[in-house]
XYZ file of C-alpha atoms in Angstrom:
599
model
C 0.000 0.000 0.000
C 1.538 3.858 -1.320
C 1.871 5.858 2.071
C 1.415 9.393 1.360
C 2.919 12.289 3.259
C 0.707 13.836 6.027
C -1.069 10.764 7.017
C -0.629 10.251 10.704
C -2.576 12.461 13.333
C -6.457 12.214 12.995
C -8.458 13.084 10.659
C -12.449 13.850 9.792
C -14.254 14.208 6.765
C -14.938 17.527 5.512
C -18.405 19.176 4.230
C -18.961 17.331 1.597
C -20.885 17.094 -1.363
C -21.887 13.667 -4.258
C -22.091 13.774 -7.772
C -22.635 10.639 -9.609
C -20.262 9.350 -12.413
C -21.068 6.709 -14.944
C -19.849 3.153 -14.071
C -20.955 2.885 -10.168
C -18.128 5.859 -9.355
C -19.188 8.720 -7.825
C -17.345 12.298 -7.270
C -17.024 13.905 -3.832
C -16.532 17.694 -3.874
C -15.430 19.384 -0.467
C -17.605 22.066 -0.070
C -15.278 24.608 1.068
C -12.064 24.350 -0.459
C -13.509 22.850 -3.898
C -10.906 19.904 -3.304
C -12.212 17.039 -5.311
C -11.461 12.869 -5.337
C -13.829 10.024 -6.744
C -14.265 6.653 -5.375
C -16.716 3.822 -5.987
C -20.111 4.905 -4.800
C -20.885 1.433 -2.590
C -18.362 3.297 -0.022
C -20.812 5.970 0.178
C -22.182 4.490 3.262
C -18.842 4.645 5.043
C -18.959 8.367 4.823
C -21.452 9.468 7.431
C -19.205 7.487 10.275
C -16.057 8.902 9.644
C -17.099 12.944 11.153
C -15.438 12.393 14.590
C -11.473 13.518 14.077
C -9.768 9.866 14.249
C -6.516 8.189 12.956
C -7.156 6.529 9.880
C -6.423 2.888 11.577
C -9.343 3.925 14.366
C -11.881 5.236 11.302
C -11.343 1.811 9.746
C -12.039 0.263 12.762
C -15.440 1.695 13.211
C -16.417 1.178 9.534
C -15.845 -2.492 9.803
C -18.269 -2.293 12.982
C -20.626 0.108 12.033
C -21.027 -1.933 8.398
C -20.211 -5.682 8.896
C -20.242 -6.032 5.178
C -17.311 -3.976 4.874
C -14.993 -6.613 6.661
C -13.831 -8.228 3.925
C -12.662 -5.257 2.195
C -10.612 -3.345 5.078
C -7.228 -3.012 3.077
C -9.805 -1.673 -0.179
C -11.445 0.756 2.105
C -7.867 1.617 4.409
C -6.853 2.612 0.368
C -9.757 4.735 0.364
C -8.957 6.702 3.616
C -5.377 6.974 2.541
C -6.886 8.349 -1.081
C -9.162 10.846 0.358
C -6.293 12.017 2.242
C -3.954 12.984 -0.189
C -7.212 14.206 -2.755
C -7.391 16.348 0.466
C -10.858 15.392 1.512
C -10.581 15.012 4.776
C -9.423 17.531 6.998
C -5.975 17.256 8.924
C -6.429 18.064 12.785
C -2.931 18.699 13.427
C -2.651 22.002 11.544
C -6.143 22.517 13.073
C -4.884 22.143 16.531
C -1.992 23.881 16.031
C -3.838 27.042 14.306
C -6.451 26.642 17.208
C -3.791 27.532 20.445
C -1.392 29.688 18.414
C -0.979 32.644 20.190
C -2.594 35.638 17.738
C -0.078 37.804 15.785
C -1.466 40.639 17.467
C -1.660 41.445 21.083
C -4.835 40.162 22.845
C -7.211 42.978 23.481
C -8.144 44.106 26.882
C -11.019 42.050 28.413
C -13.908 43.661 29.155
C -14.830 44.727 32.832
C -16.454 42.118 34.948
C -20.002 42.737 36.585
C -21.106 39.991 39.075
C -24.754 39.469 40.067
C -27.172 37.385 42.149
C -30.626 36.601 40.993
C -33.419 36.314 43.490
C -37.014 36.008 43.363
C -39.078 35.426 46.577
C -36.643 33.116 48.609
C -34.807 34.837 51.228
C -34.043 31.546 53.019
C -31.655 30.237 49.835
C -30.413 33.662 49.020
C -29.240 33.929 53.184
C -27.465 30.167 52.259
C -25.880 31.406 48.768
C -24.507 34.802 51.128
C -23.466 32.781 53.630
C -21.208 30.028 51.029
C -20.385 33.721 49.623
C -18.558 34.533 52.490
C -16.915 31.831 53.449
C -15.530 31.402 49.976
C -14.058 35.185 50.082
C -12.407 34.411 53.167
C -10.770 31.340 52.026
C -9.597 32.613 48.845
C -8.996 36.208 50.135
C -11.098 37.916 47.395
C -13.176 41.036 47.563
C -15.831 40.475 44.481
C -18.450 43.165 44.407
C -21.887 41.113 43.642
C -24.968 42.787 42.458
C -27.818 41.549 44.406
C -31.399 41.506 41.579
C -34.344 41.209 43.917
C -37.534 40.217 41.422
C -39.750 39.621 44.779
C -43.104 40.284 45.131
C -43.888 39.574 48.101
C -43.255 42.686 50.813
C -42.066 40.103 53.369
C -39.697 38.301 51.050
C -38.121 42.219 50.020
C -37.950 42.854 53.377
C -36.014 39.951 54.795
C -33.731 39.945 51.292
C -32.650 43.527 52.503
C -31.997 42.835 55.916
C -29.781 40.136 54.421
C -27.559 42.796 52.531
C -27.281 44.672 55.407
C -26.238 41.900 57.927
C -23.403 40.198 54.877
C -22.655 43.660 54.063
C -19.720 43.820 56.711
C -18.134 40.699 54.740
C -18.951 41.309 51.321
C -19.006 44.257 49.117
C -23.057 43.526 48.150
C -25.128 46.323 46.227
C -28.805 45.734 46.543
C -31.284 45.979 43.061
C -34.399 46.038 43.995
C -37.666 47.407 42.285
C -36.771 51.118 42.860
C -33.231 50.727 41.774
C -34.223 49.166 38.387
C -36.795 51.654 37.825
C -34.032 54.659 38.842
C -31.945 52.796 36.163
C -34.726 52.772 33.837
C -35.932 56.484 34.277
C -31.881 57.561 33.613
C -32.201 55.970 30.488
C -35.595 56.933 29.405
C -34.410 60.919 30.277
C -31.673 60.478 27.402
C -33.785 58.096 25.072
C -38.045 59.404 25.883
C -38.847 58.127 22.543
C -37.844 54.582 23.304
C -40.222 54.512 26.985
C -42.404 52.012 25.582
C -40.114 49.392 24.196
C -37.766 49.771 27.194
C -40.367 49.415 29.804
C -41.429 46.096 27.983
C -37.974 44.628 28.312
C -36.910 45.888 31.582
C -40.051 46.498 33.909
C -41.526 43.345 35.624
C -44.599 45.501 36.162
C -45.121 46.543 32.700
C -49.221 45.976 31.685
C -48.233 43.855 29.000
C -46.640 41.854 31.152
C -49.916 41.243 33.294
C -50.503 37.570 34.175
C -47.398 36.363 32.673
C -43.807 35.045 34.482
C -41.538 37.157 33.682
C -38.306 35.948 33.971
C -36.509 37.961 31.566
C -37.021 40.724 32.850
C -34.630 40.896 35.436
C -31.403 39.465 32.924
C -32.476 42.093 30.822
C -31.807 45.154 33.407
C -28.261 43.089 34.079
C -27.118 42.558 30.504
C -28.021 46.041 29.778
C -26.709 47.514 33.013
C -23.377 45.591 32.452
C -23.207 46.176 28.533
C -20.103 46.271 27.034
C -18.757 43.881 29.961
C -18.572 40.393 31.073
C -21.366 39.194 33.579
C -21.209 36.565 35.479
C -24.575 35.219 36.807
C -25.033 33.555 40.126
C -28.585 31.758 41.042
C -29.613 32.208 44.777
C -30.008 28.311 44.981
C -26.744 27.647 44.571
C -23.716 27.448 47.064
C -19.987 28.060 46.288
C -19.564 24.230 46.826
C -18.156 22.391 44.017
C -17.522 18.663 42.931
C -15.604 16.859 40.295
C -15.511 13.069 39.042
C -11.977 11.346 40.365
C -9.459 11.165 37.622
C -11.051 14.159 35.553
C -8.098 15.673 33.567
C -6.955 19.199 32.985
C -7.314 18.943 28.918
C -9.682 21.045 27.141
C -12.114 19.487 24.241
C -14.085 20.444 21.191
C -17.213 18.105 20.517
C -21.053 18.034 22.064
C -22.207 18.403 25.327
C -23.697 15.109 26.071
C -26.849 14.567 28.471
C -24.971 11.850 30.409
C -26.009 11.772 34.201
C -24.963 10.433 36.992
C -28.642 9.771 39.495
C -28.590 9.415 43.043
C -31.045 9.146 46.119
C -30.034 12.221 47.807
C -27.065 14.873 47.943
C -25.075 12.457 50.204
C -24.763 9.219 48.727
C -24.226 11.340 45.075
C -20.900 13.438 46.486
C -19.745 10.426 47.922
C -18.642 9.337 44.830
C -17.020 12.626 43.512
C -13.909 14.684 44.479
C -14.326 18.158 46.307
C -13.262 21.359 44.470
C -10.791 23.394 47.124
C -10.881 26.508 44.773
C -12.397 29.894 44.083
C -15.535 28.856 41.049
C -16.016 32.312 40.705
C -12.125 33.358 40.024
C -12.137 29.910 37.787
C -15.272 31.827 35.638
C -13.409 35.259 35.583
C -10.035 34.071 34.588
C -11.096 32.155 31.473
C -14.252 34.290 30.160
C -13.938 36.501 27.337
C -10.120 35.383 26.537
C -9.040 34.255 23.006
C -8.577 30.273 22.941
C -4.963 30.158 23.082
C -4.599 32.480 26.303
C -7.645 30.549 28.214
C -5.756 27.198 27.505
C -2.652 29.349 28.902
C -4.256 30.522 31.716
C -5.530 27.204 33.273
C -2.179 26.101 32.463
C -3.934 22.695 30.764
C -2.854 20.634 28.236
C -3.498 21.431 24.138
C -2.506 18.514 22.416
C -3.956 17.661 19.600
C -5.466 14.109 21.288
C -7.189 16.658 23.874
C -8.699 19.138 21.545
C -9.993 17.069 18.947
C -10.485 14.033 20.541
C -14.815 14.021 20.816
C -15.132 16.510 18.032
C -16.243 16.621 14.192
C -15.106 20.015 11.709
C -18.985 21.334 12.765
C -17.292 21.722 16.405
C -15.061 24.336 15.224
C -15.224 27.859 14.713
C -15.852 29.221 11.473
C -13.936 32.597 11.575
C -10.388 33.547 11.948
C -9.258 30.838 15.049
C -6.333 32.795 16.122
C -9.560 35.404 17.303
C -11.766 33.088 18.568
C -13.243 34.197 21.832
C -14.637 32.493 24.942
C -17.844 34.243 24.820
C -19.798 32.008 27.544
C -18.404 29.707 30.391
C -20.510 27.596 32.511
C -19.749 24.540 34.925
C -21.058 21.187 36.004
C -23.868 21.085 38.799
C -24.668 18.673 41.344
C -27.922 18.374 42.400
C -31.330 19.777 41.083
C -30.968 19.855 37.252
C -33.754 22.512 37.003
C -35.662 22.412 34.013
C -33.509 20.178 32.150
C -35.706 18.433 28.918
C -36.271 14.944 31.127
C -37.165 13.375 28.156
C -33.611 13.098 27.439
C -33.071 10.270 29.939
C -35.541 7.946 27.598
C -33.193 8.000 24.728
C -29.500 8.551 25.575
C -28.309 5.088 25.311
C -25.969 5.240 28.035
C -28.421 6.175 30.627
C -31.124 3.893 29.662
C -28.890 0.717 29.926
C -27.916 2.181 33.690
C -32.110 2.713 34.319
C -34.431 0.659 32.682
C -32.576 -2.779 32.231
C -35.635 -4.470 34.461
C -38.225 -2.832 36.054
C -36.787 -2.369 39.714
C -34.623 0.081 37.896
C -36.831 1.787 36.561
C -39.634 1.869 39.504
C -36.144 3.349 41.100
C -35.729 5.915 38.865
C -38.937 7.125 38.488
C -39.173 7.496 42.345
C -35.884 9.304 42.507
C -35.776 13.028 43.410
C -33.880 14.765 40.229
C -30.525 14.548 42.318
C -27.648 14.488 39.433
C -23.992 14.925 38.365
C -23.906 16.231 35.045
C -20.447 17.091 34.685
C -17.449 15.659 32.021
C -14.301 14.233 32.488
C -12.632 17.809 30.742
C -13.523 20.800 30.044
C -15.590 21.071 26.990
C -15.651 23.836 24.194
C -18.828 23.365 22.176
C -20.459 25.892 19.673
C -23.683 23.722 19.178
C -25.572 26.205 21.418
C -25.388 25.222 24.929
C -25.999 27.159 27.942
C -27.286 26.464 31.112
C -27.523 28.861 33.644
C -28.872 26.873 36.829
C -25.579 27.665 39.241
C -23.341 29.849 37.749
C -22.280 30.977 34.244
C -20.784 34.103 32.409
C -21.258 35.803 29.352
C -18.937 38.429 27.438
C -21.512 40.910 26.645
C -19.242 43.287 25.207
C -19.645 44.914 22.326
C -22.923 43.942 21.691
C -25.790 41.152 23.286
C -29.049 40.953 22.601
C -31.915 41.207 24.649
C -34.059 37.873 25.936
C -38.086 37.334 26.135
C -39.133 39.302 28.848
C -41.791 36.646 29.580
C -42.151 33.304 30.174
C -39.757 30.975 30.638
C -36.863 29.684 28.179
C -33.912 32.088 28.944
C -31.272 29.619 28.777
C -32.266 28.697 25.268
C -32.348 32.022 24.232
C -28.713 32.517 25.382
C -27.685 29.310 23.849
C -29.552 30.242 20.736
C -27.419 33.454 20.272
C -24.403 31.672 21.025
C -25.240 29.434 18.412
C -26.658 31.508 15.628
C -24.766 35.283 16.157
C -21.946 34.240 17.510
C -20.254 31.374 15.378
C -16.755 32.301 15.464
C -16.736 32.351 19.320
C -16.958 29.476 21.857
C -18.677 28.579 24.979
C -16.509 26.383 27.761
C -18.089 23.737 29.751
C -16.178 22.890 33.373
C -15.898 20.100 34.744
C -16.321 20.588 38.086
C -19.934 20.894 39.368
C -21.294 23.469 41.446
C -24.037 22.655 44.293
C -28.043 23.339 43.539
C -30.254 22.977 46.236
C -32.109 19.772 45.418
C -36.092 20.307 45.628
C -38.638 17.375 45.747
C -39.092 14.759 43.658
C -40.402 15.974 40.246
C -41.724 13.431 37.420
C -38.196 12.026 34.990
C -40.806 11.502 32.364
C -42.041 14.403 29.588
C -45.010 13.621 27.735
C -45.802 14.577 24.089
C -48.319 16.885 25.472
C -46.170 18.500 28.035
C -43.581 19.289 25.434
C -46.246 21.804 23.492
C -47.374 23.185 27.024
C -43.750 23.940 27.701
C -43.172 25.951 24.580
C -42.730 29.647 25.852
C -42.413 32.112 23.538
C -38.494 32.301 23.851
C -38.544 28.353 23.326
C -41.032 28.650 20.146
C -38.153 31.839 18.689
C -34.906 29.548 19.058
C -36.889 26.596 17.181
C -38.057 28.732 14.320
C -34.491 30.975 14.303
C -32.382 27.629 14.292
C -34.124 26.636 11.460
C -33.076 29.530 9.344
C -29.869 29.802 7.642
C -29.145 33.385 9.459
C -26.444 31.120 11.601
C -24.655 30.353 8.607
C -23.287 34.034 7.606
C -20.452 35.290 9.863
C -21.647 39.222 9.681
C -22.129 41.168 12.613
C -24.959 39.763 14.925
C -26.736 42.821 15.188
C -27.326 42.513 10.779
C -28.696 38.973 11.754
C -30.913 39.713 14.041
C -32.348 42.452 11.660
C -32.829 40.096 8.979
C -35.292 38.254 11.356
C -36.602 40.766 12.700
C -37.264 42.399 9.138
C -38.947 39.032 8.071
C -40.935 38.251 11.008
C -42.235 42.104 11.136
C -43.077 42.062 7.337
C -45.150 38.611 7.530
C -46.913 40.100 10.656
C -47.931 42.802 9.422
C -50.735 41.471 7.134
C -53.595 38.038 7.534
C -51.523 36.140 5.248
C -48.422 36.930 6.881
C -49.498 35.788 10.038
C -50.468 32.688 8.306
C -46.919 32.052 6.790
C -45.638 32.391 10.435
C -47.854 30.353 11.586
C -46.924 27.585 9.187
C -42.937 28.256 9.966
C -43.125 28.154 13.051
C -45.111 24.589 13.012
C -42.710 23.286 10.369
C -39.740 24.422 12.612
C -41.231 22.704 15.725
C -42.273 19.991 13.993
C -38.693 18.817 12.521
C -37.156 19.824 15.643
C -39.498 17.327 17.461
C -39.210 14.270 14.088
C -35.293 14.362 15.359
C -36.456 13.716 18.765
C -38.791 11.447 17.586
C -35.796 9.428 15.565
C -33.501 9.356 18.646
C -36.547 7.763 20.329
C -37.071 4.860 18.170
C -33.940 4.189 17.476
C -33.156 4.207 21.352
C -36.354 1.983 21.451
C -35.312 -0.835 18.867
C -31.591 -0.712 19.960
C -32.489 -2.133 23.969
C -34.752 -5.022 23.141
C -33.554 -5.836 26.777
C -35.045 -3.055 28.899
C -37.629 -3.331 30.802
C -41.515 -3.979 29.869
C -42.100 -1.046 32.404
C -40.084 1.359 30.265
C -40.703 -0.406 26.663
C -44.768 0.675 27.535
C -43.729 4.413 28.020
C -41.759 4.312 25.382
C -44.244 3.120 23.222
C -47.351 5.743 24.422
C -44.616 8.763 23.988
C -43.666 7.273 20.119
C -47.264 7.083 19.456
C -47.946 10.937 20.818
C -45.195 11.949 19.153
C -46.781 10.294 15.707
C -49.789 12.039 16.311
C -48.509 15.146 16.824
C -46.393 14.935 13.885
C -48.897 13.702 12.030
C -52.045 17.141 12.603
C -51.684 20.065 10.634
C -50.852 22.057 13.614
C -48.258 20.708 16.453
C -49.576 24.362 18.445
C -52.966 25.169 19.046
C -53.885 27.810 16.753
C -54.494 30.288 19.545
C -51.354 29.161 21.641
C -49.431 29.776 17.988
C -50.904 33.242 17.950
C -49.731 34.104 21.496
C -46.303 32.962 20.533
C -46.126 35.172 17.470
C -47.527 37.832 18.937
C -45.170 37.796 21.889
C -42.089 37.403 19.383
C -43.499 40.405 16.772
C -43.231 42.534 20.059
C -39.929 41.599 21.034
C -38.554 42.437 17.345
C -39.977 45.498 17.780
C -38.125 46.641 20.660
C -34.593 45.905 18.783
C -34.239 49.214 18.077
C -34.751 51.162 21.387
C -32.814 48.183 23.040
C -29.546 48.691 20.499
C -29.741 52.062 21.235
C -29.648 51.739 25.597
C -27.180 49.357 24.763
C -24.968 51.561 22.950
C -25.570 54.630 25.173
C -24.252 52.335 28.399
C -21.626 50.914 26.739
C -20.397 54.235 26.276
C -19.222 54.253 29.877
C -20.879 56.709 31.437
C -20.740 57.261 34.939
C -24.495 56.945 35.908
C -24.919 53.916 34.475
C -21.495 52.457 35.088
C -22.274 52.701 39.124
């Protein structure tokens, strides 16, 4: 066999496209180079299994197990690999890797100032627990961090206890209380330099707002911080967390591209689930600060980890990348592990990740068991992960670089983790969100139902939920302009369809066609989860079955939303495009650094 130059280190197969050829051959064009090779199209199969960045011996090994039938042709298909190497096909991961932690040519630019806030709503007694784990972790670690405390209660009692709090931590921690009349005071400075923009603004910002009556609202609150801390890097604490953290034994200080899996590890209670992991002696907020809003290279210098090319590309695929200059990629979002309450994680999940339904539903004492279980989980990974697949959960702790610009989120309803992810996703390509892999504490809460049904899906679709469907559906994520041109191109599409009958219509029947493939993938995963374990349990094989069949039916009606539901949705979304404007232009004026709105 000819050995061509270039060949060892891993490798992964390009965006590709087929074009047939007379005489069974076929000729694959690489979409973004124009590189071309041809083979014999009965290898076409072996083409969808060879994404993952591999050596060429390891691809061949999977191809031979993925496709018995190719065993008797591993030296013919080996040629192949070799073949599509040197026809330049697939894409080398050691120049990627190497491109990837190469320090930029120019100097790194000066990372934006870092805000720090608390979230609270209503629960005095787990904001007092989060103040007190506050403390103690200052002392520890000797840090003064100034923390903005967001009070969204609306109860007097609860507003009155939460300030008594700030006063009593106050002589330990630098704490600035943002209650009600604070936001408003924030509000009213802006509305004296931008009157024409009241309306808009108060819809984004002001819990109260009369639009707003009858409806959670969330958003509100992350709304006043992102635009109070524009221009900056936030990092957001919620008050049912504790500066506590956890990490699996043997988890190793390498960083990696690929997806973040689902993968959990379920327990009874608290104690018999951090029995098995490895406390965290270390400062989780300094760990957030450090790496957030650096370039690659200098966050892989600054945790002093490990880039080898094994590390980096060892879970991931080309898609995993970013797809602007890499020597500028950004951390633009860091979040870590969490032990405990997974908040409103999809549970559905659990029913079709193969790795957890083997651990849960092999008879059914397992999965009585898990069904019983409170929603007491590690979630974490074995490294830290870098994913740009739009991930973002924001149950303990996470930070975003907000600077220079950051959309706003629904102001109602629930689904602002999505959002987030969403942008990081669609307006954000070239940058990168890191997963830790140490877990942070969340106050477990009682037991809460592991199973999702079809029908509980649609009731869960907030209005946020229903815009990252319908947005990730659009090609808008594919261009690499500035986010800000994006977002106008939605918002110029979904304001021009709303404006007339027929336009709502159209929406309508987007938004439907964008929930509806986003729920025939979940609906794939499903059965194929389902026919793969023959051996589960009869317990599990019946749900199973009932969710398959709602999903089928769902699928299957004209309208996955309720017509009225679908016009609530639009509605809510045609008001948030209309707010860009007035938002862009806060944004802007606070970014600007002024002194009142810096304080």
């Amino acid at each position: 066999m000819t050995q061509y130059a270039g060949e060892s280190g891993l490798w992964a197969i390009a965006n590709i496209q087929f074009k047939t050829l007379p005489n069974n051959l076929c000729l694959v064009i690489r979409v973004d180079t124009g590189a071309v090779s041809v083979m014999d199209a009965r290898w076409k199969p072996a083409i969808a299994f060879l994404q993952p960045f591999r050596s060429l011996k390891q691809h061949l090994g999977v191809l031979v197990q993925k496709i018995p039938a190719f065993r008797p042709h591993e030296k013919t298909l080996l040629d192949l690999l070799h073949h599509l190497c040197r026809d330049g096909i697939l894409v080398a991961g050691k120049q990627l890797a190497a491109d990837l932690v190469k320090p930029s040519s120019t100097p790194e630019p000066e990372r934006h100032p870092l805000g720090i806030a608390v979230t609270t709503c209503d629960r005095p007694q787990q904001l007092e627990r989060l103040l007190a784990s506050l403390l103690t972790n200052e002392r520890e670690h000797g840090n003064a961090w100034r923390f903005q405390i967001v009070d969204d209660s609306r109860h007097p009692d609860s507003i009155q206890q939460n300030k008594d709090l700030i006063v009593r931590y106050s002589n330990g921690l630098d704490l600035q209380y943002c209650g009600r009349e604070a936001r408003l005071d924030f509000l009213d400075l802006l509305l004296d330099e931008l009157p024409q923009d009241a309306q808009h603004l108060r819809w984004l910002l002001d819990t109260d707002d009369p639009f707003h009556a009858g409806q959670i609202t969330y958003g509100c609150p992350k709304n006043y911080l992102i635009l109070r801390n524009a221009g900056g890097r936030l990092i957001l604490i919620d008050d049912d967390a504790v500066m506590k953290t956890w990490l699996r034994p043997g988890t190793k200080r390498a960083f990696r591209f690929g997806e973040v899996g689902q993968a959990r590890d379920l327990a009874n209670d608290m104690q018999s689930l951090t029995a098995a992991l490895k406390a965290q002696h270390q400062d989780p907020i300094g760990e957030h600060a450090k790496i957030l809003g650096h370039g690659l290279a200098a966050a892989i210098h600054a945790t002093r980890a490990a880039a080898s090319m094994d590390d980096l590309l060892g879970l991931a695929n080309p898609g995993h990348l970013p797809v602007v200059d890499r020597t500028d990629t950004r951390i633009k979002a860091t979040m870590n592990a969490l032990v405990g309450d997974p908040g409103t994680a999809d549970d559905i999940s659990l029913l079709y990740r193969d790795q957890d339904v083997l651990r849960v539903s092999a008879d059914d004492a397992a999965y009585r068991r898990l069904l019983s279980l409170p929603r007491c989980v590690f979630n974490g990974h074995p490294w830290s992960m870098l994913t740009n697949q739009g991930y973002f959960l924001l149950a303990t702790m996470a930070g975003i670089d907000l600077g220079p610009y950051f959309p706003p989120l629904m102001p109602v309803g629930r689904g602002e983790d999505t959002m987030i992810a969403c942008f990081l996703k669609l307006l954000y390509p070239g940058n990168l969100a890191l997963v830790l892999p140490w877990a942070m504490e969340h106050l477990p809460i009682p037991p809460r139902p592991w199973r999702i049904t079809p029908e509980k899906l649609v009731e869960q679709l907030s209005p946020a939920a229903a815009w990252c469907i319908w947005a990730s559906a659009s090609a808008i994520g594919t261009s690499s302009a500035d986010p800000r041109v994006k977002l106008e191109a939605l918002k110029s599409h979904i304001l021009g369809l709303a404006a007339t009958m027929a336009g709502r219509d159209r929406l309508r029947d987007e938004f439907n066609a964008a929930i509806k493939q986003n729920w025939a993938y979940l609906y794939g995963e499903l059965a194929r989860t389902f026919n793969n374990n023959q051996a589960a349990g009869q317990l599990w094989r019946v749900d199973m079955d009932c969710i398959l069949v709602g999903l089928q039916q769902l699928l299957a009606s004209a309208d996955v939303v309720r017509p009225e539901a679908m016009a609530y949705l639009i509605e809510q979304n045609r008001r948030y495009f209309e707010t860009t404007d007035a938002w862009n232009r806060a944004y802007a004026l606070v970014s600007a650094g002024l002194p009142t709105y810096r304080n």
